[in-house]
Coordinates of C-alpha atoms (C1' of nucleotides) in Angstrom, one line a residue:
Chain T
M1 CA 0.0 0.0 0.0
V2 CA 1.5 3.3 -1.1
H3 CA 1.1 6.4 1.1
R4 CA 1.9 10.1 1.0
R5 CA 2.8 12.5 3.8
A6 CA -0.8 13.7 4.0
D7 CA -2.0 10.1 4.6
V8 CA 0.5 9.7 7.4
V9 CA -0.5 13.0 9.1
S10 CA -4.2 12.4 8.9
R11 CA -3.8 8.8 10.1
A12 CA -1.7 10.2 13.0
L13 CA -4.5 12.6 13.9
D14 CA -6.9 9.7 13.8
V15 CA -4.7 7.7 16.2
L16 CA -4.4 10.7 18.5
D17 CA -8.1 11.1 18.7
R18 CA -8.8 7.4 19.3
Y19 CA -6.0 6.4 21.6
G20 CA -4.4 9.6 23.0
L21 CA -1.1 11.3 22.7
A22 CA 0.8 8.7 24.8
D23 CA -0.3 6.0 22.3
L24 CA 0.6 8.0 19.2
T25 CA 3.9 6.2 18.7
M26 CA 5.7 5.8 15.4
R27 CA 5.3 2.0 15.8
R28 CA 1.6 2.2 16.5
L29 CA 1.1 4.6 13.6
A30 CA 3.0 2.3 11.3
A31 CA 0.9 -0.7 12.3
E32 CA -2.2 1.4 11.7
L33 CA -0.9 2.1 8.1
S34 CA 0.0 -1.6 7.7
V35 CA 3.6 -0.6 7.2
Q36 CA 7.0 -1.1 9.0
P37 CA 8.0 1.7 11.5
S38 CA 11.0 2.6 9.3
A39 CA 8.7 3.3 6.4
L40 CA 7.4 6.4 8.2
Y41 CA 10.8 8.0 7.9
H42 CA 10.3 8.2 4.2
H43 CA 7.6 10.7 4.8
V44 CA 8.7 12.6 7.8
P45 CA 12.1 13.3 9.3
D46 CA 11.2 12.5 12.9
K47 CA 8.4 12.3 15.3
Q48 CA 8.8 15.9 16.5
T49 CA 8.1 17.2 13.0
L50 CA 5.2 14.8 12.6
L51 CA 3.6 16.2 15.8
G52 CA 3.9 19.7 14.4
L53 CA 2.2 18.7 11.2
V54 CA -0.6 16.9 13.1
A55 CA -1.2 20.0 15.3
D56 CA -1.4 22.1 12.2
E57 CA -3.8 19.7 10.5
L58 CA -5.9 19.7 13.7
L59 CA -6.2 23.4 13.6
V60 CA -7.0 23.5 9.9
R61 CA -9.8 21.0 10.4
G62 CA -11.2 23.0 13.3
A63 CA -11.0 26.3 11.5
R64 CA -14.2 28.3 11.2
P65 CA -14.8 31.5 9.4
L66 CA -13.4 34.4 11.5
P67 CA -14.6 38.0 11.6
G68 CA -13.1 40.0 8.7
V69 CA -10.3 42.5 9.1
D70 CA -12.9 45.2 9.2
A71 CA -14.6 43.7 12.3
P72 CA -13.8 45.2 15.7
W73 CA -10.4 44.0 17.0
D74 CA -11.8 42.5 20.2
E75 CA -14.3 40.4 18.3
R76 CA -11.5 39.1 16.2
V77 CA -9.4 38.3 19.3
L78 CA -12.3 36.6 21.1
A79 CA -13.2 34.6 18.0
T80 CA -9.6 33.5 17.5
C81 CA -9.2 32.3 21.1
A82 CA -12.6 30.7 21.3
G83 CA -12.1 29.0 18.0
L84 CA -8.7 27.8 19.1
R85 CA -10.2 26.4 22.3
E86 CA -13.0 24.7 20.4
S87 CA -10.5 23.2 17.9
V88 CA -8.2 21.7 20.5
L89 CA -11.0 20.4 22.7
A90 CA -12.5 18.6 19.6
Y91 CA -9.7 16.0 19.6
R92 CA -8.4 13.8 22.4
D93 CA -5.3 15.4 24.0
G94 CA -5.6 18.2 21.4
A95 CA -4.9 20.9 23.9
E96 CA -1.7 19.3 25.2
L97 CA -0.5 18.5 21.7
V98 CA -1.0 22.0 20.3
A99 CA 0.3 23.7 23.4
T100 CA 3.4 21.6 23.4
V101 CA 4.1 22.0 19.7
S102 CA 3.5 25.8 20.1
A103 CA 5.8 26.1 23.0
F104 CA 8.6 24.4 21.1
G105 CA 8.0 26.3 18.0
L106 CA 7.3 23.2 15.9
G107 CA 3.9 24.4 14.6
A108 CA 0.6 26.0 15.5
H109 CA 1.9 29.4 14.4
A110 CA -1.5 30.4 12.8
P111 CA -3.2 31.4 16.1
Y112 CA -0.4 33.6 17.1
D113 CA -0.3 35.3 13.7
A114 CA -4.1 35.8 13.8
L115 CA -3.9 37.4 17.2
V116 CA -1.0 39.7 16.2
D117 CA -3.0 40.7 13.2
A118 CA -6.1 41.6 15.2
L119 CA -4.2 43.4 17.9
D120 CA -2.4 45.5 15.3
T121 CA -5.7 47.3 14.7
S122 CA -6.4 47.7 18.5
G123 CA -4.5 50.8 19.1
L124 CA -2.1 48.9 21.4
P125 CA 1.5 50.1 20.8
A126 CA 3.1 47.8 18.3
S127 CA 5.9 46.9 20.8
L128 CA 3.3 45.4 23.2
V129 CA 1.4 43.4 20.6
P130 CA 3.6 40.2 20.8
T131 CA 3.4 40.2 24.6
A132 CA -0.4 40.6 24.5
A133 CA -0.7 37.9 21.9
R134 CA 1.4 35.5 23.9
T135 CA -0.5 36.3 27.1
L136 CA -3.8 35.4 25.4
L137 CA -2.4 32.2 24.1
H138 CA -1.0 31.3 27.5
F139 CA -4.4 31.7 29.0
T140 CA -6.2 29.9 26.2
Y141 CA -3.9 26.9 26.1
G142 CA -3.6 26.7 29.9
H143 CA -7.3 26.8 30.3
A144 CA -8.0 24.3 27.5
V145 CA -5.4 21.8 28.8
E146 CA -7.0 22.0 32.2
E147 CA -10.5 21.7 30.8
Q148 CA -9.5 18.7 28.8
T149 CA -7.6 17.0 31.6
H150 CA -10.7 17.1 33.7
L151 CA -13.1 16.3 31.0
Q152 CA -11.2 13.2 29.9
A153 CA -10.5 12.2 33.5
G154 CA -14.2 12.3 34.1
S155 CA -15.1 10.2 31.1
A156 CA -12.3 7.7 31.9
G157 CA -13.1 7.6 35.6
A158 CA -9.4 8.1 36.4
I159 CA -9.7 11.1 38.7
A160 CA -12.7 11.6 40.9
D161 CA -13.4 15.3 41.0
G162 CA -16.2 17.8 41.3
P163 CA -18.0 19.0 38.3
R164 CA -16.6 21.7 36.2
E165 CA -18.0 24.9 35.0
G166 CA -17.1 25.0 31.3
S167 CA -18.5 28.3 30.2
D168 CA -16.2 30.8 32.0
F169 CA -13.8 30.8 29.1
L170 CA -12.7 34.4 28.4
A171 CA -15.9 35.6 30.0
G172 CA -15.2 39.3 30.5
L173 CA -11.4 38.7 30.5
T174 CA -9.4 41.9 30.5
L175 CA -5.7 41.9 30.3
V176 CA -3.7 44.9 31.0
V177 CA -0.3 44.9 29.4
D178 CA 2.0 47.6 30.8
G179 CA -0.9 49.8 31.8
I180 CA -2.8 49.4 28.6
R181 CA -6.2 47.7 29.2
L182 CA -6.9 45.1 26.6
R183 CA -10.5 44.0 27.2
V184 CA -11.8 41.1 25.3
G185 CA -15.6 40.9 24.7
E186 CA -16.4 44.6 25.1
R187 CA -14.1 46.5 22.9
S188 CA -12.7 49.0 25.3
L189 CA -9.1 50.0 25.3
S190 CA -7.9 52.7 27.5
E191 CA -4.4 53.8 28.3
R192 CA -2.7 54.3 31.7
Chain P
M1 CA 24.4 1.8 49.8
V2 CA 21.1 2.3 51.6
H3 CA 18.7 5.1 50.5
R4 CA 15.5 6.6 51.7
R5 CA 12.8 8.3 49.7
A6 CA 14.2 11.7 50.4
D7 CA 17.5 10.7 48.8
V8 CA 15.8 9.4 45.7
V9 CA 13.7 12.6 45.3
S10 CA 16.6 15.0 45.9
R11 CA 18.8 13.0 43.5
A12 CA 16.1 13.1 40.9
L13 CA 15.9 16.9 41.3
D14 CA 19.7 16.9 40.8
V15 CA 19.4 14.8 37.6
L16 CA 16.6 17.1 36.3
D17 CA 18.7 20.2 36.8
R18 CA 21.9 18.7 35.2
Y19 CA 20.4 16.7 32.3
G20 CA 16.8 17.9 31.8
L21 CA 13.4 16.3 32.1
A22 CA 13.8 14.0 29.1
D23 CA 16.9 12.5 30.7
L24 CA 15.3 12.1 34.1
T25 CA 14.5 8.4 33.6
M26 CA 14.2 5.7 36.2
R27 CA 17.2 3.9 34.8
R28 CA 19.3 7.0 34.7
L29 CA 18.3 7.9 38.3
A30 CA 19.1 4.4 39.5
A31 CA 22.5 4.5 37.9
E32 CA 23.1 7.9 39.6
L33 CA 22.3 6.2 42.9
S34 CA 24.5 3.2 42.0
V35 CA 21.5 1.0 42.3
Q36 CA 19.4 -1.3 40.0
P37 CA 16.3 0.4 38.4
S38 CA 14.0 -2.0 40.2
A39 CA 15.3 -0.7 43.6
L40 CA 13.6 2.6 43.0
Y41 CA 10.2 1.0 43.2
H42 CA 10.9 0.2 46.8
H43 CA 10.8 4.0 47.5
V44 CA 8.2 5.2 45.1
P45 CA 5.2 3.5 43.4
D46 CA 5.9 4.8 39.9
K47 CA 7.6 7.6 37.9
Q48 CA 4.5 9.8 37.9
T49 CA 4.4 9.9 41.7
L50 CA 8.2 10.6 41.8
L51 CA 7.7 13.6 39.4
G52 CA 5.1 15.0 41.7
L53 CA 7.5 14.7 44.7
V54 CA 10.3 16.3 42.7
A55 CA 8.1 19.2 41.8
D56 CA 7.1 19.7 45.4
E57 CA 10.7 19.5 46.5
L58 CA 11.6 22.1 43.9
L59 CA 9.0 24.5 45.2
V60 CA 10.0 24.0 48.8
R61 CA 13.6 24.8 47.9
G62 CA 12.7 27.9 46.0
A63 CA 10.3 29.1 48.7
R64 CA 10.9 32.6 50.0
P65 CA 9.2 34.4 52.8
L66 CA 5.8 35.7 51.5
P67 CA 3.9 38.7 52.8
G68 CA 1.9 37.9 55.8
V69 CA -1.9 37.4 55.9
D70 CA -2.2 41.0 57.0
A71 CA -0.5 42.3 53.9
P72 CA -2.6 43.7 51.0
W73 CA -4.1 40.9 48.9
D74 CA -2.5 42.0 45.6
E75 CA 1.0 42.1 47.2
R76 CA 0.4 38.5 48.3
V77 CA -0.8 37.4 44.8
L78 CA 2.0 39.1 43.1
A79 CA 4.6 37.7 45.5
T80 CA 3.2 34.2 45.0
C81 CA 3.2 34.3 41.2
A82 CA 6.6 36.0 41.1
G83 CA 8.1 33.5 43.6
L84 CA 6.6 30.6 41.7
R85 CA 8.1 31.9 38.5
E86 CA 11.5 32.4 40.1
S87 CA 11.4 28.9 41.6
V88 CA 10.6 27.1 38.4
L89 CA 13.1 29.1 36.4
A90 CA 15.8 28.2 38.9
Y91 CA 15.9 24.5 37.7
R92 CA 16.3 23.2 34.2
D93 CA 12.9 22.3 32.8
G94 CA 11.4 23.3 36.1
A95 CA 8.5 25.2 34.5
E96 CA 7.5 22.3 32.3
L97 CA 7.8 19.8 35.2
V98 CA 5.7 21.9 37.6
A99 CA 3.1 22.9 35.0
T100 CA 2.7 19.3 34.0
V101 CA 2.5 17.9 37.5
S102 CA 0.0 20.7 38.4
A103 CA -2.2 20.0 35.3
F104 CA -2.4 16.3 36.2
G105 CA -3.0 17.0 39.9
L106 CA 0.1 15.0 41.0
G107 CA 1.6 17.8 43.1
A108 CA 2.4 21.5 43.2
H109 CA -0.8 22.3 45.1
A110 CA 0.8 24.8 47.3
P111 CA 0.8 27.8 44.8
Y112 CA -2.9 27.3 44.1
D113 CA -3.7 27.2 47.8
A114 CA -1.6 30.3 48.5
L115 CA -3.5 32.2 45.7
V116 CA -6.9 31.1 47.0
D117 CA -5.8 32.2 50.4
A118 CA -4.8 35.6 49.2
L119 CA -7.8 36.1 46.9
D120 CA -10.1 35.2 49.8
T121 CA -9.3 38.6 51.3
S122 CA -9.6 40.5 48.0
G123 CA -13.3 41.1 48.1
L124 CA -13.7 39.0 45.0
P125 CA -16.9 36.8 45.4
A126 CA -15.9 33.4 46.8
S127 CA -17.4 31.6 43.8
L128 CA -14.9 33.3 41.5
V129 CA -11.8 32.8 43.6
P130 CA -10.9 29.4 42.1
T131 CA -11.3 30.6 38.6
A132 CA -9.2 33.7 39.3
A133 CA -6.5 31.5 41.0
R134 CA -6.4 29.1 38.0
T135 CA -6.2 32.0 35.6
L136 CA -3.2 33.4 37.4
L137 CA -1.5 30.0 37.4
H138 CA -2.2 29.5 33.7
F139 CA -0.5 32.8 32.9
T140 CA 2.4 32.2 35.3
Y141 CA 3.1 28.7 34.1
G142 CA 2.6 29.5 30.4
H143 CA 4.8 32.5 30.6
A144 CA 7.5 30.6 32.6
V145 CA 7.5 27.6 30.2
E146 CA 7.9 30.0 27.3
E147 CA 10.6 32.0 29.0
Q148 CA 12.5 28.9 29.9
T149 CA 12.2 27.3 26.5
H150 CA 13.8 30.3 24.9
L151 CA 16.3 30.8 27.6
Q152 CA 17.5 27.2 27.4
A153 CA 17.3 27.2 23.6
G154 CA 19.6 30.2 23.6
S155 CA 22.1 28.7 25.9
A156 CA 22.1 25.4 24.0
G157 CA 22.1 27.1 20.6
A158 CA 19.2 24.9 19.5
I159 CA 16.9 27.6 18.3
A160 CA 18.2 30.8 16.8
D161 CA 15.8 33.5 17.9
G162 CA 15.8 37.2 18.8
P163 CA 16.5 38.4 22.3
R164 CA 13.8 38.2 24.9
E165 CA 12.5 40.9 27.2
G166 CA 12.4 39.1 30.6
S167 CA 11.0 41.8 32.8
D168 CA 7.4 42.1 31.6
F169 CA 6.3 39.4 33.9
L170 CA 2.9 40.4 35.5
A171 CA 3.8 44.0 34.7
G172 CA 0.5 45.8 35.2
L173 CA -1.4 42.7 34.5
T174 CA -5.1 43.0 35.3
L175 CA -7.5 40.1 34.9
V176 CA -11.2 40.6 34.8
V177 CA -13.1 37.6 35.9
D178 CA -16.8 37.8 35.1
G179 CA -16.8 41.6 35.2
I180 CA -14.7 41.9 38.4
R181 CA -11.4 43.6 37.8
L182 CA -8.6 41.9 39.5
R183 CA -5.6 44.1 39.2
V184 CA -2.2 42.8 40.3
G185 CA 0.4 45.4 41.3
E186 CA -1.8 48.2 42.2
R187 CA -4.4 46.7 44.5
S188 CA -7.5 47.9 42.8
L189 CA -10.6 45.8 42.6
S190 CA -13.8 47.2 41.2
E191 CA -17.0 45.5 40.2
R192 CA -18.9 45.6 36.9
Chain J
dA1 C1' 9.5 6.5 -4.8
dC2 C1' 8.2 3.6 -1.2
dC3 C1' 9.0 0.0 1.7
dT4 C1' 11.1 -4.4 4.4
dG5 C1' 14.0 -6.6 7.8
dA6 C1' 17.1 -6.4 11.1
dA7 C1' 19.5 -4.1 14.4
dC8 C1' 20.9 -0.4 18.1
dA9 C1' 20.3 1.9 22.2
dC10 C1' 17.1 2.8 24.9
dC11 C1' 12.3 3.0 28.1
dG12 C1' 8.9 1.8 32.7
dT13 C1' 7.6 -1.9 35.5
dT14 C1' 7.2 -6.6 37.7
dC15 C1' 8.8 -10.3 40.4
dA16 C1' 11.2 -14.0 42.5
dA17 C1' 15.1 -14.2 45.1
dG18 C1' 18.8 -12.7 48.1
dT19 C1' 20.9 -10.3 52.7
Chain Z
dA1 C1' 14.0 -3.0 54.9
dC2 C1' 16.5 -2.6 50.9
dC3 C1' 18.3 -4.4 47.0
dT4 C1' 19.8 -7.7 42.7
dG5 C1' 19.0 -10.1 38.3
dA6 C1' 16.4 -11.2 34.9
dA7 C1' 12.6 -10.7 32.3
dC8 C1' 8.5 -8.4 29.6
dA9 C1' 6.6 -5.4 26.6
dC10 C1' 7.6 -1.6 24.8
dC11 C1' 10.2 3.0 22.5
dG12 C1' 12.6 6.3 18.3
dT13 C1' 15.8 5.9 14.8
dT14 C1' 19.2 4.1 11.3
dC15 C1' 20.5 1.6 7.3
dA16 C1' 21.4 -1.8 3.9
dA17 C1' 18.6 -4.1 0.8
dG18 C1' 14.6 -5.0 -2.0
dT19 C1' 10.8 -3.6 -5.9

DNA sequence: ACCTGAACACCGTTCAAGT
DNA sequence: ACCTGAACACCGTTCAAGT
């Protein structure tokens, strides 16, 4: 059976969703493709790179139409973070995968770029835009990883824990970066 | 050579700092203690638990005197987050270890408890205190992991990247949780 | 171009047995 | 109580060789 890189990546995403990140091994993936483990290295240089590609594929599949560039900046920011959260929660261990890949710079650059793009029209000084974008990603990933950990623990019965409010995501979140208020969800931005 | 659990944990922390999280293996640690890998299971049920103990030991060693309970709540919050950041940055891969352990509920409960404690005196409605505490931890861990990734990449020469501003941590950060402003560094807290 | 087969250098964990 | 020795069931990756 002959495969291409895209087959390997989409099959890997499938394995991730069905068995989890810990079971997404090169050997498991190879077996799933009815191929020897070594054959994977014809399509991908190493596992690290593969995970980056899987994260990007996950994000592409979860992508929804975002507000246009003419929309208010805070709507764009909120839609980007909320969409990101929805995308990573849609796949088993998706939050951990994307957060890891992002931290190591192996992929998942699109959300950062989208945030920078939206923040560029916010009136926030350009020098603070990267910090603000990273702060929003920190919160979004951190929150999503925790949500997913508890959601999955609940369904697997691994951790016995109280129920979880799931709807507080970015609810009225305001970040102030160096004295600049950056409110998400209400479009206010005031200095000092 | 006879060991106790404390010896295993502190040696593990030593291996973490010298060789990194990826090289903190049961076999490596055993070799470091001049013992067979199986001997470790006399002191610790599994690796997961060990990592939790190592994270807690790291936090204990990095602990500094915090403002007392009579101090302003925002000073206490800021000191907790800043101290947490300092502690995890002081050990190689410390941020990743503590963040992971914390996400999986295997340890590192002290910072969360300290934040809840401080926020209890902030005037924030009690029902929002857990969310606020988790939000602050998300930001602190996310920021620290990213700082450390880039710091270590720079010193190892693995990733070539621009220089990094290191002093923007919690600088004027305000979080608004459900309409309640929670400003850190200036002790304001206003509703709506 | 795509894959096999075999090997290398590792993992975490278990368990009977020793002192 | 603390540890050894040996095994089990895995890893990621390389590389010569096949079609």
